[in-house]
mmCIF file of C-alpha atoms in Angstrom:
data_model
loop_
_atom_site.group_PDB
_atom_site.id
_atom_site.type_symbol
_atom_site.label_atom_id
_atom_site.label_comp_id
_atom_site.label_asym_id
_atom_site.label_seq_id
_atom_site.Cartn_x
_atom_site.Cartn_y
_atom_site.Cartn_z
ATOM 1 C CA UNK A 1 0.000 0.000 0.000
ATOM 2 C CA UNK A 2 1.681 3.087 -1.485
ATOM 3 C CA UNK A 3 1.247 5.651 0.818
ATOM 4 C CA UNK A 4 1.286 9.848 -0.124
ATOM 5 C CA UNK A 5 4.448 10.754 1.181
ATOM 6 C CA UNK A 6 5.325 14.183 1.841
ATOM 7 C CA UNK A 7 9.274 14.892 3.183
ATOM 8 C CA UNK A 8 10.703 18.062 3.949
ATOM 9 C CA UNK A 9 14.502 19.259 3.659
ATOM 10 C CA UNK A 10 15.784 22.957 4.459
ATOM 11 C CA UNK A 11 12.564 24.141 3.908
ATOM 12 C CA UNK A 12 11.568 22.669 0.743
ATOM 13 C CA UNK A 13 9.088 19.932 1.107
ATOM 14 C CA UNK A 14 8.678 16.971 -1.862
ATOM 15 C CA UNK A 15 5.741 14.920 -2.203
ATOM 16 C CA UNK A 16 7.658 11.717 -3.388
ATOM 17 C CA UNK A 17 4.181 9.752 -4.922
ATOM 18 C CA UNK A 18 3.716 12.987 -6.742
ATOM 19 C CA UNK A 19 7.125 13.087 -7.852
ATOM 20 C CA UNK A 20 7.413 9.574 -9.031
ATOM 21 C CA UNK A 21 4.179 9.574 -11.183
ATOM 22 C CA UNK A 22 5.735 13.175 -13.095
ATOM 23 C CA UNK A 23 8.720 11.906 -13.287
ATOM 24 C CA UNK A 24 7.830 8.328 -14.950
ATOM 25 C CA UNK A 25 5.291 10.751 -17.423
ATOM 26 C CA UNK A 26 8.350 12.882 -18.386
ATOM 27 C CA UNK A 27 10.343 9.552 -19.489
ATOM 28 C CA UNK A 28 7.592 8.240 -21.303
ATOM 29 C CA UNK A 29 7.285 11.319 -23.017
ATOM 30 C CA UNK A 30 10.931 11.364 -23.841
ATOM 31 C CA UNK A 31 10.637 8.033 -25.758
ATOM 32 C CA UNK A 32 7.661 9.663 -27.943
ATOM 33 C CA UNK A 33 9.586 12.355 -28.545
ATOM 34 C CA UNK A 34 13.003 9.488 -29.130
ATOM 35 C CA UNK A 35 11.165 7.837 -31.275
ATOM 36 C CA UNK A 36 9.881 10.697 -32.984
ATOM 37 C CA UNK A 37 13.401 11.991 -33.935
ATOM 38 C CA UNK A 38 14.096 8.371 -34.958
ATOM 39 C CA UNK A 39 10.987 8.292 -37.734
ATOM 40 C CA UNK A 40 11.760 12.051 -38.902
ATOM 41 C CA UNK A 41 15.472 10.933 -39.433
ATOM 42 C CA UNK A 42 14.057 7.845 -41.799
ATOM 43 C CA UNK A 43 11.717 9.671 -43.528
ATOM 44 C CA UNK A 44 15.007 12.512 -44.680
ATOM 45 C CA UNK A 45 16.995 9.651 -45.494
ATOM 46 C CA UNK A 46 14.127 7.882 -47.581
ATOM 47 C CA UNK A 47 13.751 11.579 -49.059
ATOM 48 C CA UNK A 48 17.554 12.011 -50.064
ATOM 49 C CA UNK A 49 17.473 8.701 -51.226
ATOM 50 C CA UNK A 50 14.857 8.815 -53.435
ATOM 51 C CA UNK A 51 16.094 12.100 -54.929
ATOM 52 C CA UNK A 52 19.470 10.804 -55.692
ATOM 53 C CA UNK A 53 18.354 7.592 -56.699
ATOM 54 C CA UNK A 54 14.939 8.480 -58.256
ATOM 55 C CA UNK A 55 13.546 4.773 -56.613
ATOM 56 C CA UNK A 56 12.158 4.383 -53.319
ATOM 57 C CA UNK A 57 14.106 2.566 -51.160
ATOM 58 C CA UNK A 58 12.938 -0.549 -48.560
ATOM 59 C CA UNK A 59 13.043 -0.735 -45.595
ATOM 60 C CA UNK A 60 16.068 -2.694 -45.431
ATOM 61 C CA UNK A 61 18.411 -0.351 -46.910
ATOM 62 C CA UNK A 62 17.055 2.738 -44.957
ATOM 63 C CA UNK A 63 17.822 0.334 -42.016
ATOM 64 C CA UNK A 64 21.165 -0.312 -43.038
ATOM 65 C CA UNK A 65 22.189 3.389 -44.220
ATOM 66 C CA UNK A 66 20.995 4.740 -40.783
ATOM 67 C CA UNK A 67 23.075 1.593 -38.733
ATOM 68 C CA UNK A 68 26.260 2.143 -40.584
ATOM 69 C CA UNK A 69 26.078 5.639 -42.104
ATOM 70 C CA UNK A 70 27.917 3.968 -44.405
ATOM 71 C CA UNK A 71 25.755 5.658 -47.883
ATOM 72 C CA UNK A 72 28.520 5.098 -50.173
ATOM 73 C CA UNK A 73 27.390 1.648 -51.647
ATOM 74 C CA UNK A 74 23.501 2.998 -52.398
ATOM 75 C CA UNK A 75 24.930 6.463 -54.149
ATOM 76 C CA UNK A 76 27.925 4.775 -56.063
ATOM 77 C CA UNK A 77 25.328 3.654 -58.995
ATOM 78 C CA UNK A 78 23.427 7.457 -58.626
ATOM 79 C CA UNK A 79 26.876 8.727 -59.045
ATOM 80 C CA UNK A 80 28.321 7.478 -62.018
ATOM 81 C CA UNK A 81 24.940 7.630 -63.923
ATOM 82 C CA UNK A 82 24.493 11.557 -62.940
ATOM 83 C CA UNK A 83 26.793 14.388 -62.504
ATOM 84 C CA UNK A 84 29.371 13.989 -59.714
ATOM 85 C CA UNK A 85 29.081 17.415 -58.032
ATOM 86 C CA UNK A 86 25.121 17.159 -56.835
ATOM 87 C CA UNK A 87 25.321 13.659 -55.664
ATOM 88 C CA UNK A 88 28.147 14.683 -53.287
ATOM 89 C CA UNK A 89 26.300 17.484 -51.771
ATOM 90 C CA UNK A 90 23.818 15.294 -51.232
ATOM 91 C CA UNK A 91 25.342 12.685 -49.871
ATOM 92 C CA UNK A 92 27.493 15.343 -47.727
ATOM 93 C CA UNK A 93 24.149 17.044 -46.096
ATOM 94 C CA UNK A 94 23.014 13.060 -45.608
ATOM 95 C CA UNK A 95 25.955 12.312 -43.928
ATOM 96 C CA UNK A 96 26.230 15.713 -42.148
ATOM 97 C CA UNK A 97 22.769 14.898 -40.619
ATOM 98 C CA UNK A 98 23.295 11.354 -40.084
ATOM 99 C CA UNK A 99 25.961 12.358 -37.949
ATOM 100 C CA UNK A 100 24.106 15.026 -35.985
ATOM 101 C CA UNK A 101 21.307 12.715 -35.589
ATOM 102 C CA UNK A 102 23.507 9.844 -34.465
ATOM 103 C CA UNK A 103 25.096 12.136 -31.981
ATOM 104 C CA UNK A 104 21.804 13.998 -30.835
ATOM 105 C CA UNK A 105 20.163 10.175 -30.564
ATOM 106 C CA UNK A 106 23.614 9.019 -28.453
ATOM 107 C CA UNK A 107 22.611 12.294 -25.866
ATOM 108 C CA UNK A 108 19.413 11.810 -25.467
ATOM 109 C CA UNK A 109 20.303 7.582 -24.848
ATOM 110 C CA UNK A 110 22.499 9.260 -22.087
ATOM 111 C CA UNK A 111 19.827 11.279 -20.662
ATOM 112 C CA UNK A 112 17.531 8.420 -20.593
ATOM 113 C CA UNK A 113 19.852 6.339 -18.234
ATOM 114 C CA UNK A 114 20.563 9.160 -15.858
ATOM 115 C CA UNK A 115 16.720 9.458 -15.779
ATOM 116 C CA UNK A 116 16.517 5.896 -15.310
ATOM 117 C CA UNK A 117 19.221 6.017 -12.692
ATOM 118 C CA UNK A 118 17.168 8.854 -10.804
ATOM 119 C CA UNK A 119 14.063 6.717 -10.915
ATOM 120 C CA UNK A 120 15.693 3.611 -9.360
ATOM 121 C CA UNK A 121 17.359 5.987 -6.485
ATOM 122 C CA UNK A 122 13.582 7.852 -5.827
ATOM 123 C CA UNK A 123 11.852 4.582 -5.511
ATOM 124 C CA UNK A 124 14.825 3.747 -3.395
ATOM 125 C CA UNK A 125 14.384 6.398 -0.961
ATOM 126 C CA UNK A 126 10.095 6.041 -1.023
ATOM 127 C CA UNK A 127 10.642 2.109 0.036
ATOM 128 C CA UNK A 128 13.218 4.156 2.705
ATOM 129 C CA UNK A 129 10.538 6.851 3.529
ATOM 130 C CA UNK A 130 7.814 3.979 3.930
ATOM 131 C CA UNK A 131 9.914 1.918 6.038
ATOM 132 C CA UNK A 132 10.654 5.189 8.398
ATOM 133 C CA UNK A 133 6.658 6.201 8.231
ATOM 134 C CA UNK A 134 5.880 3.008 9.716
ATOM 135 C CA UNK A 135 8.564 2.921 11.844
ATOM 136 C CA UNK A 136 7.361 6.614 12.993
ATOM 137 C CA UNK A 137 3.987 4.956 13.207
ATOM 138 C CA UNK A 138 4.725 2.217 15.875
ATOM 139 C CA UNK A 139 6.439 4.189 17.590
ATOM 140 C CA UNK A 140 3.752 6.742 17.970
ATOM 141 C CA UNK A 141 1.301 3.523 18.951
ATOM 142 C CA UNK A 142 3.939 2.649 21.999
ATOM 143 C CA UNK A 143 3.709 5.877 23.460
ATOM 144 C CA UNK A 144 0.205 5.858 23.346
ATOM 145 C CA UNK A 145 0.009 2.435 24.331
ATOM 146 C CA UNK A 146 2.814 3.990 27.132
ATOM 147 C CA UNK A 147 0.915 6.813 28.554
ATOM 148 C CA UNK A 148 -2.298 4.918 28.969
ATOM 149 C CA UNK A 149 -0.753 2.491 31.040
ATOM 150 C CA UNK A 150 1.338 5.670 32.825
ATOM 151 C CA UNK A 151 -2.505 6.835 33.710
ATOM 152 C CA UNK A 152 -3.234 3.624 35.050
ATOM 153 C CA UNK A 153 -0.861 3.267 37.198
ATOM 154 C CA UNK A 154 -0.994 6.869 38.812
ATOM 155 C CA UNK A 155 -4.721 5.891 39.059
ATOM 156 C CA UNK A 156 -3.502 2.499 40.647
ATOM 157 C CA UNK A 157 -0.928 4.762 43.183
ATOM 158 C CA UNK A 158 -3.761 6.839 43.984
ATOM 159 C CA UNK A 159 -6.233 3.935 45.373
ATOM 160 C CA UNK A 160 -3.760 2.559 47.111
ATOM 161 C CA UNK A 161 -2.589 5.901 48.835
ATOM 162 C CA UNK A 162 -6.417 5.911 49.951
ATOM 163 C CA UNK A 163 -6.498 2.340 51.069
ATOM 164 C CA UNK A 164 -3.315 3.165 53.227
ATOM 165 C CA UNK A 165 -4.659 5.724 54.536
ATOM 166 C CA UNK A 166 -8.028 3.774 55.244
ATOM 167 C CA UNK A 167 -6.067 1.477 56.834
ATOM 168 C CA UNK A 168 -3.728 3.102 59.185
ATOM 169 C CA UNK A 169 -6.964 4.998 60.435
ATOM 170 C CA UNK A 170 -8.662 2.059 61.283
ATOM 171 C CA UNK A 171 -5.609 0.519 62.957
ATOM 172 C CA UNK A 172 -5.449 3.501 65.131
ATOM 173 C CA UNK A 173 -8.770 2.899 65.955
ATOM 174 C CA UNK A 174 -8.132 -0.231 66.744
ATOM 175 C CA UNK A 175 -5.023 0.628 68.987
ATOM 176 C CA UNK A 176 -7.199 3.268 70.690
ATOM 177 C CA UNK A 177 -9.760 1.414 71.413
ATOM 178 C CA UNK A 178 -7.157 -2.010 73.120
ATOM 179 C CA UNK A 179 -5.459 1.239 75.176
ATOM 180 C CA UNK A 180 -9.073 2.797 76.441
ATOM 181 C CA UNK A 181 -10.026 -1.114 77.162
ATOM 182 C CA UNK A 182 -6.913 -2.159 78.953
ATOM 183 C CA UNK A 183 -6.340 1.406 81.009
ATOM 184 C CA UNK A 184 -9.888 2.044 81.961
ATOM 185 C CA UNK A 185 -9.822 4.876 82.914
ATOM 186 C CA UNK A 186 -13.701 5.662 83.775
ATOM 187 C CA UNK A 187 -13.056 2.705 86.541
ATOM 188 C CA UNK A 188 -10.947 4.265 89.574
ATOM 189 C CA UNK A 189 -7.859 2.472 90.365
ATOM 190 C CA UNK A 190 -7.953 3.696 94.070
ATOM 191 C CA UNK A 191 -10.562 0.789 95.030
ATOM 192 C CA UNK A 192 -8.007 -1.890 95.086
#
């Protein structure tokens, strides 16, 4: 039972449940917006490809020129067939973007792990926060538990302060009453 937990440091206090449901919407919209590079990036190289080449290209080979970067074997026919000068501008600005891609894609793969990292060390610390809540919790129930049985017992100290009491009165009684008995003193002692 995932409990709302709400934590505060110097002042600044972080509702970790709150935190953890944000911060797993941010990654999955990271991966849209991953994969969404990733399909833009096909779609230019299918583009460039098809200009140079004037065919479509499958699947496969889009595949393979965005793996390897390596565009040399698809534009080698495209080059000797046309004029030199256009299909290496072309196949500079493909490779130019590849790159950037490549590198923008290897970031972002970077900033996913530290995210995932983060998300592994917050769960860490709510099973830590739960642990202490209920810890807090018990130990909240022994004091209570603690100070009823404190009032008992004062209770307990008090009847038994009375009961002494009781008691002492009624063994002076009883010690008053064996002295007036054995001393007599209503009965003259001159008589004898």
């Amino acid at each position: 039972m995932m409990h709302s937990i709400k934590c505060c440091f110097l002042n600044d206090c972080f509702d970790f449940s709150a935190m953890k449901k944000k911060f797993k919407d941010k990654m999955s919209e990271f991966q849209t917006l991953r994969e969404s590079i990733h399909q833009e990036y096909r779609e230019v190289v299918e583009r460039r490809v098809f200009t140079v080449t004037g065919n479509r290209a499958d699947e496969e080979t889009i595949d393979r020129l965005i793996e390897t970067g390596d565009s040399e074997q698809i534009f080698h026919k495209a080059i000797q067939e046309q004029g030199r000068g256009q299909i290496m501008d072309t196949l500079a600005e493909i490779q130019e973007r590849h790159d950037a891609v490549r590198d923008l894609e290897k970031k972002l793969l970077d900033l996913q792990q530290i995210f995932m990292d983060m998300a592994v060390l917050v769960d860490a610390q709510g099973d830590m926060l739960d642990n202490i809540e209920s810890q807090v919790s018990s130990a909240v129930d022994h004091v209570q538990s603690g100070n009823t049985a404190l009032q008992k017992a004062k209770s307990l100290q008090k009847n038994s302060r009375k009961w002494m009491c009781i008691a002492i009165l009624i063994l002076l009684i009883i010690v008053a009453i064996i002295v007036v008995g054995v001393l007599k003193p209503w009965q003259n002692n001159n008589g004898a």
